[in-house]
Short mmCIF file of C-alpha atoms and ligand atoms in Angstrom, two decimals:
data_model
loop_
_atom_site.label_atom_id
_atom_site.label_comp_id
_atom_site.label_asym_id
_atom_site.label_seq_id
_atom_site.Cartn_x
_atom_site.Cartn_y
_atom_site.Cartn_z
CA UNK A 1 3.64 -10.20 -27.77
CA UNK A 2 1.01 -7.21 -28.41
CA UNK A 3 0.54 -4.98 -26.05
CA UNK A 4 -2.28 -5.76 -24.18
CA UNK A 5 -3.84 -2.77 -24.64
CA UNK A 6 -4.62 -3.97 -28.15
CA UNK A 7 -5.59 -7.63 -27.05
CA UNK A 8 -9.37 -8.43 -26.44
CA UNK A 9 -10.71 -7.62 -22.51
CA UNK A 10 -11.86 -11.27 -22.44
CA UNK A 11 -8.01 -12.40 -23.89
CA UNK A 12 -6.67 -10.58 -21.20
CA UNK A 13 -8.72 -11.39 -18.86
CA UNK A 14 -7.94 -15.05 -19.53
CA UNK A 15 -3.87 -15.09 -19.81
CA UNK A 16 -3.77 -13.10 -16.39
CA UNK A 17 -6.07 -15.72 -14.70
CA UNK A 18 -3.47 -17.78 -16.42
CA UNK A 19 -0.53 -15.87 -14.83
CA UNK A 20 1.09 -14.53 -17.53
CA UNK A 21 3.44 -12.43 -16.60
CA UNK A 22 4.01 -9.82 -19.33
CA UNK A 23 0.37 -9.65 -19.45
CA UNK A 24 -0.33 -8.84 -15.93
CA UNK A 25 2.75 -5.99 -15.75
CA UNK A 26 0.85 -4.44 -19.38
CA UNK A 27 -2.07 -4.19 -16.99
CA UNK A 28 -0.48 -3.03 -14.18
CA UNK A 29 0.91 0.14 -16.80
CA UNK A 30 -2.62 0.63 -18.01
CA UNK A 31 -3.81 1.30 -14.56
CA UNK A 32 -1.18 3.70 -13.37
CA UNK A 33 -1.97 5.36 -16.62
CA UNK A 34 -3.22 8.91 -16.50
CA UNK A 35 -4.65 8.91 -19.89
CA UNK A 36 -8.63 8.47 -19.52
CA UNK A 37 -9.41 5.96 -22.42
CA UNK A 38 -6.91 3.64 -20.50
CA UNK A 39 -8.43 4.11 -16.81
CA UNK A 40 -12.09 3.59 -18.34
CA UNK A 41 -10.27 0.42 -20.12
CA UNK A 42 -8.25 -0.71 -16.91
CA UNK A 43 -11.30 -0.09 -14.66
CA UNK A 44 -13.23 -2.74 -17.14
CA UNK A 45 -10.35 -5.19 -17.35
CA UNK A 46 -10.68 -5.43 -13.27
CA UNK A 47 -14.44 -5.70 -13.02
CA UNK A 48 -14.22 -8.38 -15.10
CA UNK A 49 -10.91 -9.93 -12.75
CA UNK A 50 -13.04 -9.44 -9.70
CA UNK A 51 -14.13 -12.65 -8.81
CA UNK A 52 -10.86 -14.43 -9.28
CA UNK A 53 -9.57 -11.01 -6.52
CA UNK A 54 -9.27 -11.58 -2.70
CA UNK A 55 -7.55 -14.97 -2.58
CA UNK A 56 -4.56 -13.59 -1.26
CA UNK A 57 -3.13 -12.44 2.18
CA UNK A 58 -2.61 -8.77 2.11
CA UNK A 59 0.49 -7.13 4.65
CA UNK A 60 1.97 -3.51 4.51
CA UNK A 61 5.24 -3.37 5.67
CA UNK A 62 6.72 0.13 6.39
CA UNK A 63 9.57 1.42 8.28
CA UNK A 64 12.12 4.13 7.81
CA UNK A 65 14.85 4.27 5.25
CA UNK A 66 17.43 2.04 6.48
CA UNK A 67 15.59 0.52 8.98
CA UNK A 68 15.93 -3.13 6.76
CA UNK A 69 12.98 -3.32 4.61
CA UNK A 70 14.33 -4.50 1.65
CA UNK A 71 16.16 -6.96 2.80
CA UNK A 72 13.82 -8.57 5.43
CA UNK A 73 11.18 -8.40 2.41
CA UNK A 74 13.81 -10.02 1.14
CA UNK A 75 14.70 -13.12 3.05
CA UNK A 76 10.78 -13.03 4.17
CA UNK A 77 9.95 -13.62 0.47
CA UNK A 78 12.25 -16.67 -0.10
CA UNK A 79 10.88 -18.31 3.20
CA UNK A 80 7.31 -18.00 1.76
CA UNK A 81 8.33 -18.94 -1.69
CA UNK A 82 9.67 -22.76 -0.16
CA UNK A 83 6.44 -22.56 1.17
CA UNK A 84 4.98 -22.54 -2.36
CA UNK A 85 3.84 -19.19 -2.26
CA UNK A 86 3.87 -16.86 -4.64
CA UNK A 87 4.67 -13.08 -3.35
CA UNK A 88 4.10 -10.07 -5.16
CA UNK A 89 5.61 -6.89 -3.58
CA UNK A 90 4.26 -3.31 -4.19
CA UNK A 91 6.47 -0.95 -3.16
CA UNK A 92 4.55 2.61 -2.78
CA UNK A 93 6.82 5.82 -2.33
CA UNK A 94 4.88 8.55 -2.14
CA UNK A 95 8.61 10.45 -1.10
CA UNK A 96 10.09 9.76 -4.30
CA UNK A 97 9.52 12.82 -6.28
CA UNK A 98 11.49 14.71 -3.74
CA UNK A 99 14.53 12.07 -2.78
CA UNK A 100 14.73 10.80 -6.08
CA UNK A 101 13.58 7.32 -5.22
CA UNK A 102 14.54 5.60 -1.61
CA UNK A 103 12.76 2.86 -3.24
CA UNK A 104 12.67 2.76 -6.94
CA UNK A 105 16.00 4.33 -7.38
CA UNK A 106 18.09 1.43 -5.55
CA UNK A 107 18.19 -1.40 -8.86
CA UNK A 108 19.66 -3.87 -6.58
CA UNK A 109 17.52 -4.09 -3.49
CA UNK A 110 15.83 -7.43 -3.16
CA UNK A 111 18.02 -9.48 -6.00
CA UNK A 112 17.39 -12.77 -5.14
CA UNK A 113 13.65 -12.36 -4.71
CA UNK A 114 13.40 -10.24 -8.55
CA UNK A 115 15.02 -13.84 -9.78
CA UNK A 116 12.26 -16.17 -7.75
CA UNK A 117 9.70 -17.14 -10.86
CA UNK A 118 7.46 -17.42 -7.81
CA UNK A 119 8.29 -13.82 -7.22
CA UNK A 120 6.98 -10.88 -9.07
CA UNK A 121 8.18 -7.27 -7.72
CA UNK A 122 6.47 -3.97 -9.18
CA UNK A 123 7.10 -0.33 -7.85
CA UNK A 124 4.24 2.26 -7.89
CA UNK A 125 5.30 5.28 -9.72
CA UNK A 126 4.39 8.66 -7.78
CA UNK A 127 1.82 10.54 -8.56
CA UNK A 128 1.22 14.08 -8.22
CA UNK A 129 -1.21 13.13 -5.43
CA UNK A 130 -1.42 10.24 -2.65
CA UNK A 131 -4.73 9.53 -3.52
CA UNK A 132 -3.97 8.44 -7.26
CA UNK A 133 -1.15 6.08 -5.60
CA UNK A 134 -4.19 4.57 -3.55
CA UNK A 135 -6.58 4.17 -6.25
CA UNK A 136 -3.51 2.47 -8.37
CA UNK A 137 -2.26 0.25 -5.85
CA UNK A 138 -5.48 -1.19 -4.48
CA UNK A 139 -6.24 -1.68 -8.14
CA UNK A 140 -2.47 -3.48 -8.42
CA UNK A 141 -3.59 -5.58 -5.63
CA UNK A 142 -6.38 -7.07 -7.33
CA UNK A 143 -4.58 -7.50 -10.48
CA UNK A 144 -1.80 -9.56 -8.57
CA UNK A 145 -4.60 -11.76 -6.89
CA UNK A 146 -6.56 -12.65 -10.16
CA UNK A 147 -3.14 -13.61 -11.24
CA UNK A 148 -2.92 -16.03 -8.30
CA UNK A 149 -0.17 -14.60 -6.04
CA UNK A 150 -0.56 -15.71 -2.54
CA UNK A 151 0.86 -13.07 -0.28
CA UNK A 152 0.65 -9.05 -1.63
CA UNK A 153 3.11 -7.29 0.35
CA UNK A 154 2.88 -3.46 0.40
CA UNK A 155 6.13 -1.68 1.09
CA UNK A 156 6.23 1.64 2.34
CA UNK A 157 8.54 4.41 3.46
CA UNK A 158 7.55 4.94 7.35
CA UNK A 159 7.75 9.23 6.22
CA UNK A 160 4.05 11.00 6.65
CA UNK A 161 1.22 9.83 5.14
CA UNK A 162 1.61 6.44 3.36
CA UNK A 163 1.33 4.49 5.96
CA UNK A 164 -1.91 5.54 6.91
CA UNK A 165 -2.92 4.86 3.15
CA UNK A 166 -1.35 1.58 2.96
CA UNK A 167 -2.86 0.56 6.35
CA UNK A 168 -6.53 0.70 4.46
CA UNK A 169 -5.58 -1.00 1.90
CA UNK A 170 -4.03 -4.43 3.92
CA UNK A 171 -4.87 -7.38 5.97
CA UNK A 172 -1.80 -7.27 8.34
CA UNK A 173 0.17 -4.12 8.89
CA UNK A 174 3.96 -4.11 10.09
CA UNK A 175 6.27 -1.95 11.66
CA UNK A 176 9.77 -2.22 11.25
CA UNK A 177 11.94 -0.85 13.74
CA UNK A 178 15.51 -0.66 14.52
CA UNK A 179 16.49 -1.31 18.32
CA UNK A 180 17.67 2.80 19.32
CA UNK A 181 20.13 3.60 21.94
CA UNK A 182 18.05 3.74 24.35
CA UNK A 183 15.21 6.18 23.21
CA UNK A 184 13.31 3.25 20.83
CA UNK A 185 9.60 4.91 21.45
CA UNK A 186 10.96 8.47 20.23
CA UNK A 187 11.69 7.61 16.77
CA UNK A 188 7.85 6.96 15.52
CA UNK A 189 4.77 8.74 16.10
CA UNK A 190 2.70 6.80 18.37
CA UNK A 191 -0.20 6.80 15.66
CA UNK A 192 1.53 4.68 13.54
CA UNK A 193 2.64 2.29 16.32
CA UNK A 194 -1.03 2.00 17.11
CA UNK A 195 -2.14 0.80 13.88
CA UNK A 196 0.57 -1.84 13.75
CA UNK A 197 -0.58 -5.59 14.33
CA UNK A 198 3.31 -6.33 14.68
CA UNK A 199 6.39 -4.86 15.12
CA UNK A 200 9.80 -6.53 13.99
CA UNK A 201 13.05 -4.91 15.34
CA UNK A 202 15.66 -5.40 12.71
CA UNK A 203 19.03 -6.24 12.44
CA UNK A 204 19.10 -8.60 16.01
CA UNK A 205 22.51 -9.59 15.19
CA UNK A 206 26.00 -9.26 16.40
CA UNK A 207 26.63 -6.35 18.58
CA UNK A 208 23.01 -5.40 18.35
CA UNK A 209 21.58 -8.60 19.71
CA UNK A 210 21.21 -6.87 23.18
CA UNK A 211 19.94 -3.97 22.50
CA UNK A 212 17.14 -5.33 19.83
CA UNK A 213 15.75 -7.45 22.79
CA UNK A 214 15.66 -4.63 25.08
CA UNK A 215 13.76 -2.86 22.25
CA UNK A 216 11.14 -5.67 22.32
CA UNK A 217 10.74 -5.80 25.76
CA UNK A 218 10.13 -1.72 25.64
CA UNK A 219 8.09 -2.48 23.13
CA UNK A 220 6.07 -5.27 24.24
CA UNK A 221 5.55 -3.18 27.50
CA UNK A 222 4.15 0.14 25.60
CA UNK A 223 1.91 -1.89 23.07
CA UNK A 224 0.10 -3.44 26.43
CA UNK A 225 -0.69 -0.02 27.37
CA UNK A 226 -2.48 1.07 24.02
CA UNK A 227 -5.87 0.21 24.17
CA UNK A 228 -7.17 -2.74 21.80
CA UNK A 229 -6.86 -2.75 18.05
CA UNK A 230 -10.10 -2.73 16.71
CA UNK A 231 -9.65 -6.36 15.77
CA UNK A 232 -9.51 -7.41 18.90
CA UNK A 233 -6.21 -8.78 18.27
CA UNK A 234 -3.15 -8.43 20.43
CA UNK A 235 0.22 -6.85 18.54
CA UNK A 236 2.91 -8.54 18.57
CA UNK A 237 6.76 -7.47 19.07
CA UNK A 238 9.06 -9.55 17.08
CA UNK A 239 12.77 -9.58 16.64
CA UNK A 240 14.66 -10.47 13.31
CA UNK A 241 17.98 -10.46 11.53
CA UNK A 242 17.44 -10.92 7.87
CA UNK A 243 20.98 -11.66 7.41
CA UNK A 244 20.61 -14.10 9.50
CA UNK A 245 17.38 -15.36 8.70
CA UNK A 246 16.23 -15.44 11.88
CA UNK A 247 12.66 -14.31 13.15
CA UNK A 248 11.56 -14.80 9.62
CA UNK A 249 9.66 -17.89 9.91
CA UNK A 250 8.26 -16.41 13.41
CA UNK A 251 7.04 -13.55 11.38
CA UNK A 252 4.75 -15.76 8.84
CA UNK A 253 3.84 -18.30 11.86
CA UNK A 254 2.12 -14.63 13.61
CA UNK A 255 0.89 -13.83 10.46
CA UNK A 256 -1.08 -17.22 10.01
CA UNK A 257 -2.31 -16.38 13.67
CA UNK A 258 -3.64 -13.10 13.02
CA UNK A 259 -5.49 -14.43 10.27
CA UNK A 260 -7.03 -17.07 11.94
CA UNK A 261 -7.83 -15.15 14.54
CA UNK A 262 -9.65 -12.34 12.58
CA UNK A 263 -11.46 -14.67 10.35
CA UNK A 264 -12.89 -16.21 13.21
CA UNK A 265 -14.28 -13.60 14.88
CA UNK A 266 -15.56 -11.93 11.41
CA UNK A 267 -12.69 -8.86 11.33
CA UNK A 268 -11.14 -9.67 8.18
CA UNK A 269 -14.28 -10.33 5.98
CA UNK A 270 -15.81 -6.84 8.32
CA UNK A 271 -12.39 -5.01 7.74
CA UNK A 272 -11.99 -5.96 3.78
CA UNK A 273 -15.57 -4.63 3.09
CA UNK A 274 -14.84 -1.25 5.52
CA UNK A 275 -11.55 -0.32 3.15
CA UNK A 276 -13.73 -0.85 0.24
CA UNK A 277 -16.25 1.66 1.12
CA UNK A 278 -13.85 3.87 2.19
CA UNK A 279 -12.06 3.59 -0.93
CA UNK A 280 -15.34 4.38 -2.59
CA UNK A 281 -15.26 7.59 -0.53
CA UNK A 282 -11.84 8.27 -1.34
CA UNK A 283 -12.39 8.04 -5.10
CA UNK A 284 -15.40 10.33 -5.11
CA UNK A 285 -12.55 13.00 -3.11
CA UNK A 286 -9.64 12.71 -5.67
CA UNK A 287 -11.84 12.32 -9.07
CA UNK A 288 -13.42 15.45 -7.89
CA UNK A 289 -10.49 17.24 -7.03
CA UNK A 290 -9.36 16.15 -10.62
CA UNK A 291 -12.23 17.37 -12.27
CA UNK A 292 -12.27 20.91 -10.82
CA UNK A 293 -8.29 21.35 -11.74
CA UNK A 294 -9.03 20.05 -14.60
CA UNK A 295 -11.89 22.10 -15.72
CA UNK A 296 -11.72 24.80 -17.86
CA UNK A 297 -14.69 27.07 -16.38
CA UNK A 298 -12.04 27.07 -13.24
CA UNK A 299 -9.05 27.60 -14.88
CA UNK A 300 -10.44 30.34 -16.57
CA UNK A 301 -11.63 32.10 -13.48
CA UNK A 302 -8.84 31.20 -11.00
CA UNK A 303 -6.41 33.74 -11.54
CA UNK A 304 -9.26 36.64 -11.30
CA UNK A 305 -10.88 34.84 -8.07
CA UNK A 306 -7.02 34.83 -6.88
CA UNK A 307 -6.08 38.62 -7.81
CA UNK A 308 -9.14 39.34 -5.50
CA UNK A 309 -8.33 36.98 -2.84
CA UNK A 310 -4.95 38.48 -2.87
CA UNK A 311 -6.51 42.32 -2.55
CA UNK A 312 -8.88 41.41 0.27
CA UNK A 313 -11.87 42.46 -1.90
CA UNK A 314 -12.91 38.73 -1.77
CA UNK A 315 -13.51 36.35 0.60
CA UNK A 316 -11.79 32.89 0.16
CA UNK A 317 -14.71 30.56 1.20
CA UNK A 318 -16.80 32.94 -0.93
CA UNK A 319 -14.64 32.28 -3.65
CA UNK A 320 -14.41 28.90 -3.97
CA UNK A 321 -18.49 28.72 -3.45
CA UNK A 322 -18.36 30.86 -6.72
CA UNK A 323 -16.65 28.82 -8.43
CA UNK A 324 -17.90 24.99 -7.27
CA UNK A 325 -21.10 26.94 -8.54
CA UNK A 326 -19.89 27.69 -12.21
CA UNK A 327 -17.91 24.05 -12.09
CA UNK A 328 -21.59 22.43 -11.52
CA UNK A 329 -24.02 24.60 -12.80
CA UNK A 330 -27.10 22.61 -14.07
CA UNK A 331 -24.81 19.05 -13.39
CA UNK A 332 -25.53 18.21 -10.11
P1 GDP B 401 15.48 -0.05 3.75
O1 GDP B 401 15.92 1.32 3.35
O2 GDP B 401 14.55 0.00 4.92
O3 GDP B 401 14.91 -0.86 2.61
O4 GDP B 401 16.78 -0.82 4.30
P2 GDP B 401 17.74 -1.88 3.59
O5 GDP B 401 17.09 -3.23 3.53
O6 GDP B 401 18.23 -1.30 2.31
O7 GDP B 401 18.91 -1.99 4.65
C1 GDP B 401 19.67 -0.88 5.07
C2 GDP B 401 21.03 -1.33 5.55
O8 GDP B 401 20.90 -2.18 6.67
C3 GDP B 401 21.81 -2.12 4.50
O9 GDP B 401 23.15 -1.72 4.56
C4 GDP B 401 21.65 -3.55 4.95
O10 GDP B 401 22.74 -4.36 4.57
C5 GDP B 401 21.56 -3.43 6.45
N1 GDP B 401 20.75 -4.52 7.01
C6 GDP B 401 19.53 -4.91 6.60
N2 GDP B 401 19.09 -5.96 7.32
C7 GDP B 401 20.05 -6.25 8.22
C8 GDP B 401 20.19 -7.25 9.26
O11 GDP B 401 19.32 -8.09 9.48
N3 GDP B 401 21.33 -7.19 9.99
C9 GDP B 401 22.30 -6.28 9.78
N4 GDP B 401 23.39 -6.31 10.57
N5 GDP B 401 22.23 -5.35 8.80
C10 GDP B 401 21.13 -5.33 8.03
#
């Protein structure tokens, strides 16, 4: 097969309506490409995929290393494929460049699912910035969807920032969290447990049956005293062992609830359209930032604006007025 890059925008176009595989992962390369003849080519490729986009159900799943993700993703992919879904998972980790990969490292997390033909799982690479993960995953996203998959799941790290990220990006957002001894509202900023329309404690099995539904009923109990999502919607607390396969099925049937729910009273069409201005904002931040480090007027200047920085002869805000100035002179 050539590589797409060579193949005709309508050809390609076509065989990933058509759900060609090898065709759609070529794409998904072109848009985490850096090189700007490919993003002006990838960015063309998806305007013309955009109205076969927004079929699918989008959910970010994040949680701390070990809490379980994998492995509910997992078993929660297999349940949706004998539903005759087809699940694509993203798995963003923005901490990889510094742990060498809690996601993209481990070859054999989610086996089973990488064999499901109804499956298709695709790590984001890092970039040197969040934003550029954004930008590439929400463009992933609609790449998957013109391909037809059902369900998009975004997996995260639960470490900083991503979450926040991935929570503009989805329909449903999850939290995973393991049942503590004792202390199980210490372990996550409070934020993050706000912006979650569920939370599934993991691993309810064996010895840690007990304390998982403790955890939800500490949990249930704290998410009744945050005020309302913005949805209106009520989060739910959820229990699950994936190696049991339990709670799985209870996750999807909440799911399906939420998005009834929101589509009824107007929240998901509302919410979609809010994360695509926003992303619209974002864009105009990090392809700015991008073209001030990557413009030669300010590289050329920096280290003298820095020397004087550093002496106290000028000021910072000064500085970088200075030098926005040279950057657009006569362009804006
Ligand atoms: P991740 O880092 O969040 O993706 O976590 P993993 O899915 O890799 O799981 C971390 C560890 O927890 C592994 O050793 C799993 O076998 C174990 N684990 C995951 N799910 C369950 C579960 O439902 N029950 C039990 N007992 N162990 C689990």
């Amino acid at each position: 097969m050539r590589n797409t890059v060579e193949l005709p925008p309508a050809e390609i176009t076509r065989q990933i309506v058509a759900g060609n595989r090898v065709v759609l992962a070529q794409a998904i390369t072109l848009v985490e490409s850096q090189r700007q003849q490919d993003i002006t080519l990838a960015h063309s490729l998806i305007t013309r995929l955009l109205p076969h986009t927004g079929k699918a159900v989008r959910i970010g799943i994040t949680g701390v290393p070990g809490v379980g993700k994998s492995t509910f993703i997992e078993a929660f992919g297999m349940y949706l494929t004998q539903q005759q879904k087809k699940i694509a998972v993203l798995a963003v980790d923005p901490s990889s460049s510094k742990t060498k990969g809690s996601i993209l490292g481990d070859k054999t997390r989610m086996e089973n699912l990488a064999r499901n033909p109804n499956a298709f799982i695709r790590p984001t690479p890092t970039g040197n910035t969040l934003g550029g993960v954004a930008d590439r995953t929400r463009e992933t996203i609609l790449l998957c969807e013109a391909a037809g998959f059902d369900v998009i799941i975004i997996e995260t790290v639960g470490v900083g920032q991503s979450e926040i990220t991935v929570r503009s990006m989805v329909d449903f957002f999850m939290l995973l969290m393991l049942a503590g001894a004792g202390d199980e509202l210490q372990g996550i900023k409070k934020g993050i447990m706000e912006m979650a329309d569920a939370i599934v404690i993991t691993k309810c099995d064996g010895e840690n049956k007990k304390a998982a539904n403790l955890a939800q009923a500490n949990y249930r109990h704290a998410l009744h005293l945050v005020s309302a999502t913005d949805s209106g919607w009520q989060p739910q607390v959820l229990t699950s062992s994936a190696l049991e396969n339990t709670g799985v099925k209870e996750t999807w049937k909440v799911i399906t609830d939420y998005l009834e729910f929101t589509q009824a009273n107007g929240y998901f069409n509302r919410n979609r359209q809010w994360q695509n201005r926003s992303w619209f904002y974002e864009s105009i931040q990090s392809q700015l930032l991008q073209k001030i480090a990557l413009s030669e007027k300010v590289n050329a200047n920096l280290a003298r604006f820095e020397s004087e920085i550093m002496n106290n002869t000028l000021l910072p805000s000064e500085a970088a007025r200075q030098l926005l100035t040279e950057v657009f002179r006569g362009s804006i």
